mmCIF file of the C-alpha atoms, coordinates in Angstrom:
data_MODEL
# 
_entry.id   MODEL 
# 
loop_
_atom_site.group_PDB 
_atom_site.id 
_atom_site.type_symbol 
_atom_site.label_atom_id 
_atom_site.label_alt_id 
_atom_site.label_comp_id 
_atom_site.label_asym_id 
_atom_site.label_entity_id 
_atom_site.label_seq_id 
_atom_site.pdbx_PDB_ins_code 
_atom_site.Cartn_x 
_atom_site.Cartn_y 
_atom_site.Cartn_z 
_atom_site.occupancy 
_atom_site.B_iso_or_equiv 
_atom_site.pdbx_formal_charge 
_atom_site.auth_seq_id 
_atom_site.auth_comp_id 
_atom_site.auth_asym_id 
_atom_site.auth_atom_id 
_atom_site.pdbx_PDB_model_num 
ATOM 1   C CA . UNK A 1 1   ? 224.523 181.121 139.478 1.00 0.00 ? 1   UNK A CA 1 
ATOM 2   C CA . UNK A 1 2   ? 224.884 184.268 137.200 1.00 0.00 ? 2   UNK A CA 1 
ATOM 3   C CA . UNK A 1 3   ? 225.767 184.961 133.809 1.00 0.00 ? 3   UNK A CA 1 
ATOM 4   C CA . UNK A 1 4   ? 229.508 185.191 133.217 1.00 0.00 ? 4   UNK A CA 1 
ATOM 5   C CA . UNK A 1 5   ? 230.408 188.239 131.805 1.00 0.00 ? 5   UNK A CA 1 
ATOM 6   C CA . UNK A 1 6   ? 230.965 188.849 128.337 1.00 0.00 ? 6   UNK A CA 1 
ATOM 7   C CA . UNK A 1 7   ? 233.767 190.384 126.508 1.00 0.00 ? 7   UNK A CA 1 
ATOM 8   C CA . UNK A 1 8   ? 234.663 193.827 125.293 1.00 0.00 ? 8   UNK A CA 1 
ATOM 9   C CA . UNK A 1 9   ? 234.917 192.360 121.628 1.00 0.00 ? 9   UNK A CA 1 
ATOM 10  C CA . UNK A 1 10  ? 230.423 190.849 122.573 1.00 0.00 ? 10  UNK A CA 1 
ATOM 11  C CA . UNK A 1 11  ? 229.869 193.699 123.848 1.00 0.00 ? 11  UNK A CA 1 
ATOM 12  C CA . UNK A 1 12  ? 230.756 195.936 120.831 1.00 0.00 ? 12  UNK A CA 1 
ATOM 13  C CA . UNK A 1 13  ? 229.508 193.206 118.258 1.00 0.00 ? 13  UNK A CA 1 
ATOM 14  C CA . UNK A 1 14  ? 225.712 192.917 120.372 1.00 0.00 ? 14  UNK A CA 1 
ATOM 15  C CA . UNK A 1 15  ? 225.937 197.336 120.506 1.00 0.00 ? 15  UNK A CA 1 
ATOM 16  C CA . UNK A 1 16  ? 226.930 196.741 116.328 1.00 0.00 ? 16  UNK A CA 1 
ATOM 17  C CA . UNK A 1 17  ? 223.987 194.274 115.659 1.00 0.00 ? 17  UNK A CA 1 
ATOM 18  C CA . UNK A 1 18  ? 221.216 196.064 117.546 1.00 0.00 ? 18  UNK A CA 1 
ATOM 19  C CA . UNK A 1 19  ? 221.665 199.247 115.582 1.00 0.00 ? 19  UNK A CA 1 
ATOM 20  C CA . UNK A 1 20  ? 221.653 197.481 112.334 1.00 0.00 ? 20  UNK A CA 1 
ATOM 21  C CA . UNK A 1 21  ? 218.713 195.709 113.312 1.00 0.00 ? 21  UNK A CA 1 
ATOM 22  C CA . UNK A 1 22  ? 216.872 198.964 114.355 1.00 0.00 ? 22  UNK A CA 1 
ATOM 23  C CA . UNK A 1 23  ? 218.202 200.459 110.652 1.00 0.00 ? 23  UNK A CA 1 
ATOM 24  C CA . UNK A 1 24  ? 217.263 197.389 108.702 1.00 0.00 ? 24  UNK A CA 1 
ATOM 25  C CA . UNK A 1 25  ? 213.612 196.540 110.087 1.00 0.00 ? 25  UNK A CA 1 
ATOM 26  C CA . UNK A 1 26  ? 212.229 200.415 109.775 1.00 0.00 ? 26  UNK A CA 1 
ATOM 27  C CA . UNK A 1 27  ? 210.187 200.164 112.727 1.00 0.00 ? 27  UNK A CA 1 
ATOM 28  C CA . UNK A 1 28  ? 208.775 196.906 112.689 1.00 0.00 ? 28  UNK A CA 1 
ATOM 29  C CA . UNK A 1 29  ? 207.415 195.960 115.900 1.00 0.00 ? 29  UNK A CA 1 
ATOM 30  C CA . UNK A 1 30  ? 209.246 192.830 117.212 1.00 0.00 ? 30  UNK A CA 1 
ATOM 31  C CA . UNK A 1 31  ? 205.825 190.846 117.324 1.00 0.00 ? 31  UNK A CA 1 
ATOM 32  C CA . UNK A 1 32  ? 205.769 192.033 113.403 1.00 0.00 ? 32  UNK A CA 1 
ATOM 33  C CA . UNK A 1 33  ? 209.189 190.837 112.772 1.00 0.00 ? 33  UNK A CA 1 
ATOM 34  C CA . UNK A 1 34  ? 208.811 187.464 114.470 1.00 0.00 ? 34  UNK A CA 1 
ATOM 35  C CA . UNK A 1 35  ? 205.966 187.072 112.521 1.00 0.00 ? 35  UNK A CA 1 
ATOM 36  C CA . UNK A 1 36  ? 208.067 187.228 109.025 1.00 0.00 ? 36  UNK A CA 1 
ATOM 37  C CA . UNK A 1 37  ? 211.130 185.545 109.899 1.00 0.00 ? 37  UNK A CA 1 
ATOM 38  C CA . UNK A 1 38  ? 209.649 182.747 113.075 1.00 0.00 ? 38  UNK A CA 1 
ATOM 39  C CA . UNK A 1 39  ? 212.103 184.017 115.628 1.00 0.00 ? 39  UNK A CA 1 
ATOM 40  C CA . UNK A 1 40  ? 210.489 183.823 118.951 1.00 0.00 ? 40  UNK A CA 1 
ATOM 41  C CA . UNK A 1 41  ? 209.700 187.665 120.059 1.00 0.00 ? 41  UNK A CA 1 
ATOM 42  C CA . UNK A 1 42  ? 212.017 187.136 123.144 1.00 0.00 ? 42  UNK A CA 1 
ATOM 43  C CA . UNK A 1 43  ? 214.664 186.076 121.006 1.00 0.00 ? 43  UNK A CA 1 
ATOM 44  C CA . UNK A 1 44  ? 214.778 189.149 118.940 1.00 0.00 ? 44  UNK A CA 1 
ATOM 45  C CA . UNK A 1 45  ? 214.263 191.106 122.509 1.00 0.00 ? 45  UNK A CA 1 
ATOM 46  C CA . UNK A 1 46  ? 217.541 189.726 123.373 1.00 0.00 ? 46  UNK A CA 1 
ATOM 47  C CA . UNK A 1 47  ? 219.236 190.709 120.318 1.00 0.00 ? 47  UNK A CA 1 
ATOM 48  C CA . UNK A 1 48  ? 217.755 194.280 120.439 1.00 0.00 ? 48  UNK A CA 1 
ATOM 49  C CA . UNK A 1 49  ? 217.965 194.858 124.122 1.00 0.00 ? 49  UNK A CA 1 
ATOM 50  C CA . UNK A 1 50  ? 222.315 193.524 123.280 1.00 0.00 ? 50  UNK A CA 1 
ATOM 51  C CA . UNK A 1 51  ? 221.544 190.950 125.975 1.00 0.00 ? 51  UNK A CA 1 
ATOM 52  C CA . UNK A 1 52  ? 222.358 187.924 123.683 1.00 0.00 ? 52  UNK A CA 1 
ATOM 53  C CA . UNK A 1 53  ? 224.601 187.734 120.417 1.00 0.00 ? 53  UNK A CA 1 
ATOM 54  C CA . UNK A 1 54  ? 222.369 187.043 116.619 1.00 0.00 ? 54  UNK A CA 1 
ATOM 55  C CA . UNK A 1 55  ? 222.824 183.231 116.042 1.00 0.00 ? 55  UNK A CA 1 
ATOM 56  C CA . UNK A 1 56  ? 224.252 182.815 111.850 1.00 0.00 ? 56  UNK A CA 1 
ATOM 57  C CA . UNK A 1 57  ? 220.596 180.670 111.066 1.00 0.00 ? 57  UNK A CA 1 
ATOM 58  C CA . UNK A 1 58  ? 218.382 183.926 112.469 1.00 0.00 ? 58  UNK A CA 1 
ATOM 59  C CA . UNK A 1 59  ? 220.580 186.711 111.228 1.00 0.00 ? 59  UNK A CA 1 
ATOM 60  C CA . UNK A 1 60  ? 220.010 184.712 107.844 1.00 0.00 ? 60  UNK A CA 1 
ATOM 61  C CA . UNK A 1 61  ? 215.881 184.530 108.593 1.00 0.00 ? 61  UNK A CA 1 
ATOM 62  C CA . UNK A 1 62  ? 215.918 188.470 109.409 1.00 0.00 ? 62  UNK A CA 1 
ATOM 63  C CA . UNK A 1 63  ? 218.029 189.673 106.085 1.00 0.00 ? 63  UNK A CA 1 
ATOM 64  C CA . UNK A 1 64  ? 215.876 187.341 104.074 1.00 0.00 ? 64  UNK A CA 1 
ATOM 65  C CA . UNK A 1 65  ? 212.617 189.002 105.027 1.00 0.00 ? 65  UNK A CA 1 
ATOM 66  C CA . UNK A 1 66  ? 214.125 192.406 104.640 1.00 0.00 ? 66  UNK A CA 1 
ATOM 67  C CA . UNK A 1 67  ? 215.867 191.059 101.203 1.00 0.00 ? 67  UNK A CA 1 
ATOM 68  C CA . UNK A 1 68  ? 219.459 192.208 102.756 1.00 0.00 ? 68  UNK A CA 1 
ATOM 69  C CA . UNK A 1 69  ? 222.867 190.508 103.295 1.00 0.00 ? 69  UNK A CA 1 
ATOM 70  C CA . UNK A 1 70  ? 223.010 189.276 106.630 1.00 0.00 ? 70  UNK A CA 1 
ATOM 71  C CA . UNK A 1 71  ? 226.299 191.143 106.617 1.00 0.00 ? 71  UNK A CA 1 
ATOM 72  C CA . UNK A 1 72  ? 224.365 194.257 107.020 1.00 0.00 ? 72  UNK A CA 1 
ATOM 73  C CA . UNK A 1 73  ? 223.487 192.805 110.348 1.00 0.00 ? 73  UNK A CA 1 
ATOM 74  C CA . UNK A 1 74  ? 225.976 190.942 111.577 1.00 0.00 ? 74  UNK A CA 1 
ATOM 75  C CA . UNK A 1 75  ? 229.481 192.215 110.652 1.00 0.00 ? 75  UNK A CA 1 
ATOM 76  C CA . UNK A 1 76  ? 231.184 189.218 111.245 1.00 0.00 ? 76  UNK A CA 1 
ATOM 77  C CA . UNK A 1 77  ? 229.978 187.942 107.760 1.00 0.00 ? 77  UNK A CA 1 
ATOM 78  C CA . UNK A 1 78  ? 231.389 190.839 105.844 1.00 0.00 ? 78  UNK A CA 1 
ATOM 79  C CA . UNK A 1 79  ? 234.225 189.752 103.379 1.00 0.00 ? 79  UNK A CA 1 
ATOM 80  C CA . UNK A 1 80  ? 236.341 192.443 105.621 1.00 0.00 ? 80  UNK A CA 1 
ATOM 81  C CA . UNK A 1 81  ? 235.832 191.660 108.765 1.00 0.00 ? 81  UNK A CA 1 
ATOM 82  C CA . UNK A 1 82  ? 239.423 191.533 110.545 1.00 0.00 ? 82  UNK A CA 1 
ATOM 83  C CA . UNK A 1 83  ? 238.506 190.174 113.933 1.00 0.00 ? 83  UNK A CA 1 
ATOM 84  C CA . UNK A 1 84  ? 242.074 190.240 114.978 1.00 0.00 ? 84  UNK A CA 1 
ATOM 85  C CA . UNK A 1 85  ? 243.540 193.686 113.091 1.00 0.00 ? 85  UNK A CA 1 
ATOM 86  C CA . UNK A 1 86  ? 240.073 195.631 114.318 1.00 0.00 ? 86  UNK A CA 1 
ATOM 87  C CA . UNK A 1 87  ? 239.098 194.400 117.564 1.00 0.00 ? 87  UNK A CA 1 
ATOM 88  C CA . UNK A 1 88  ? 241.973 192.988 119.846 1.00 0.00 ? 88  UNK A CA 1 
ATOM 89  C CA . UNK A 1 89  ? 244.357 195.921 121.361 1.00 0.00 ? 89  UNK A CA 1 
ATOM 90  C CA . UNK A 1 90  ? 247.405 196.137 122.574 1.00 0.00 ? 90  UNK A CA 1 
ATOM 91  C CA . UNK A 1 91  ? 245.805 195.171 126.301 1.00 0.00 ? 91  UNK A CA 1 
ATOM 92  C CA . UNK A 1 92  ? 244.135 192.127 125.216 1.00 0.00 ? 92  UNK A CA 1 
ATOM 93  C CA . UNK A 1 93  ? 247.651 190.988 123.924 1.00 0.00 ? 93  UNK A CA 1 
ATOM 94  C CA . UNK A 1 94  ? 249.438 192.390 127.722 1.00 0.00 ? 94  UNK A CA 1 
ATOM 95  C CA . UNK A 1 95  ? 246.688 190.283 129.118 1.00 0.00 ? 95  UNK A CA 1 
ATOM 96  C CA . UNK A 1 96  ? 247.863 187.335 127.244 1.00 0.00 ? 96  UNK A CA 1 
ATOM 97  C CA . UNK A 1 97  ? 251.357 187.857 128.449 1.00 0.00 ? 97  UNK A CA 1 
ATOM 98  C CA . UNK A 1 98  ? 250.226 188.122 131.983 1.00 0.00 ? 98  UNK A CA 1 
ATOM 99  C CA . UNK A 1 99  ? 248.890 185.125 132.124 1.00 0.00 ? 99  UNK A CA 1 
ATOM 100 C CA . UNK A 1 100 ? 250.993 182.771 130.092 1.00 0.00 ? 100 UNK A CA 1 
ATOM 101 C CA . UNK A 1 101 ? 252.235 181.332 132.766 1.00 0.00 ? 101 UNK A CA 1 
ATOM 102 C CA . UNK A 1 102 ? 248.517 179.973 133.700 1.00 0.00 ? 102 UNK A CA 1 
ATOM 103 C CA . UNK A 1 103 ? 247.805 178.958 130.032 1.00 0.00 ? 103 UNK A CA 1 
ATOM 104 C CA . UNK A 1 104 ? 249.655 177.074 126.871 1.00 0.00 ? 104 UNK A CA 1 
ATOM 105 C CA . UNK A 1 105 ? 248.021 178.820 123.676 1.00 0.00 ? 105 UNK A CA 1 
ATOM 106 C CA . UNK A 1 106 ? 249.409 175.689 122.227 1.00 0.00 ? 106 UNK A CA 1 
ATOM 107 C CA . UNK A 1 107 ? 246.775 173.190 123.553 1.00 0.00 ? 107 UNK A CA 1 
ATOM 108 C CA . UNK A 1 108 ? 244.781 176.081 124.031 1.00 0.00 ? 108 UNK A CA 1 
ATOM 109 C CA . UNK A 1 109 ? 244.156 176.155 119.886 1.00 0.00 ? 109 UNK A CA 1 
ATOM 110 C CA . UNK A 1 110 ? 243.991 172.507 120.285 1.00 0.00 ? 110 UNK A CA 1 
ATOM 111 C CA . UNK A 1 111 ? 240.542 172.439 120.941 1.00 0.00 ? 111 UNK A CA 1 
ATOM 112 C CA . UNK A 1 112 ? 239.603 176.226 118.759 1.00 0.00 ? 112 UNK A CA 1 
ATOM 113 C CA . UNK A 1 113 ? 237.444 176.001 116.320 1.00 0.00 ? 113 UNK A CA 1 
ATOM 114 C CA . UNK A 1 114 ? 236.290 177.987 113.270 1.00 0.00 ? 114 UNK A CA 1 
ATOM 115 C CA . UNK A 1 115 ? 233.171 180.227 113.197 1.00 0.00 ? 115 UNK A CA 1 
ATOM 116 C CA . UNK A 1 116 ? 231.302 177.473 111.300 1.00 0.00 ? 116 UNK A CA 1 
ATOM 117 C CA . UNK A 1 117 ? 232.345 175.103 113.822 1.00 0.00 ? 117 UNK A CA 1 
ATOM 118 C CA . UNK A 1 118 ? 234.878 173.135 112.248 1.00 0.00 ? 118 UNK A CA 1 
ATOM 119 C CA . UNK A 1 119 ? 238.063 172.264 113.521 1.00 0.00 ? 119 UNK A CA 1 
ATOM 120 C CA . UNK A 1 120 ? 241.048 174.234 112.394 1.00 0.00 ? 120 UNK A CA 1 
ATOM 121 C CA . UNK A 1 121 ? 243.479 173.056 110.735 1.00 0.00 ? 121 UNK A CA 1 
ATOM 122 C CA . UNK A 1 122 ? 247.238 173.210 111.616 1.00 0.00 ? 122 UNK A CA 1 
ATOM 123 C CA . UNK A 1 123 ? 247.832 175.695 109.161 1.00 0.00 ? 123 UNK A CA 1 
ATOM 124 C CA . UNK A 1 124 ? 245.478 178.300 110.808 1.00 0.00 ? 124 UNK A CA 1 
ATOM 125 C CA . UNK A 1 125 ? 246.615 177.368 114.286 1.00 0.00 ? 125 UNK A CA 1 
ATOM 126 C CA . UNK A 1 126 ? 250.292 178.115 113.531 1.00 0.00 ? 126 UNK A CA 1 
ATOM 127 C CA . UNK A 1 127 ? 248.768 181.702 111.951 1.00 0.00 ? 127 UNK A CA 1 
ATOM 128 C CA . UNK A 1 128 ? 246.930 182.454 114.897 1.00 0.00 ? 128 UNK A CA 1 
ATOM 129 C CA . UNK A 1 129 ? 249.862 181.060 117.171 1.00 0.00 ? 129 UNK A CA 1 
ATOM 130 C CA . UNK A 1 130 ? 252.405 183.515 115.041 1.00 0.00 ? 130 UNK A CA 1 
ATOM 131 C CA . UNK A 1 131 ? 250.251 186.571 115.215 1.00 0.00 ? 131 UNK A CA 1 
ATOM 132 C CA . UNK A 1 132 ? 249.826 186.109 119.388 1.00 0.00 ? 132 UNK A CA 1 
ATOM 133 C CA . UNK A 1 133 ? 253.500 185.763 119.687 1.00 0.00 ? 133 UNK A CA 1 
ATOM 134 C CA . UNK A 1 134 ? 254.481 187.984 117.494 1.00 0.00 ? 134 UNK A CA 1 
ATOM 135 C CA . UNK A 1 135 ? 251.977 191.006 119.154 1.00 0.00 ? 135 UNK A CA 1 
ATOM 136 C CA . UNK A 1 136 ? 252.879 189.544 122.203 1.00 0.00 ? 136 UNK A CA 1 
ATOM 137 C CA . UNK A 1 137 ? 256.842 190.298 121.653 1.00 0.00 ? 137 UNK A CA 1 
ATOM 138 C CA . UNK A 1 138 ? 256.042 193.804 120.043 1.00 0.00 ? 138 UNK A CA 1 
ATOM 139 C CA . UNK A 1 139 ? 258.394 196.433 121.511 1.00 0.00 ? 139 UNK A CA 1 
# 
């Protein structure tokens, strides 16, 4: 059984992170950088090659060997980084509408969670519920 695909918003973020990785290690061989931060070479081949997204604990390990932000990686920890403003268009919210019928984003945010892996609370769900429906009902 294969891989399922990843989305659009993956594949931009993995394209994202393995430029900033080329920028940040100034030619370091992977072999070199494993050796300063004790990420597996293969691990940083998938996060070079964009075949797997930079976990929070190694994009940490890398900017502390280069004495950088991991932001400079990984944009997602920038102070800025809109993940809904930025990254969803109008089609991902179409999508949405499509399939409604199939799905309750309701129970859906039920189970959501927050990047650190904490539950969110019911005042983020009812954001994130208001700012579907209301893209969702944009004329």
């Amino acid at each position: 059984m294969g891989r399922k695909p990843i989305s659009e918003f993956d594949v931009r973020l993995r394209e994202e992170i393995a430029r900033n990785l080329l920028k940040v290690t100034k030619g370091k061989t992977q072999s070199q950088i494993s050796d300063l931060t004790g990420i597996p070479a293969s691990t940083l081949s998938g996060y070079f090659t964009k075949r797997s997204t930079i976990t929070e604990e190694n994009a940490q390990k890398i900017a502390d060997a280069f004495h950088i932000d991991k932001s400079d990686i990984d944009p997602r920890f920038k102070p800025n980084f809109k993940f809904f403003d930025d990254q969803l268009t109008d089609k991902h919210f179409e999508l949405v509408k499509e399939s409604e019928i199939k799905y309750d984003l309701k129970s859906m945010l039920d189970g959501a969670v927050s990047f650190d892996g904490k539950k969110l609370s019911d005042k983020d769900k009812a954001a994130i519920l208001g700012y579907i429906e209301g893209r969702m009902n944009k004329d």
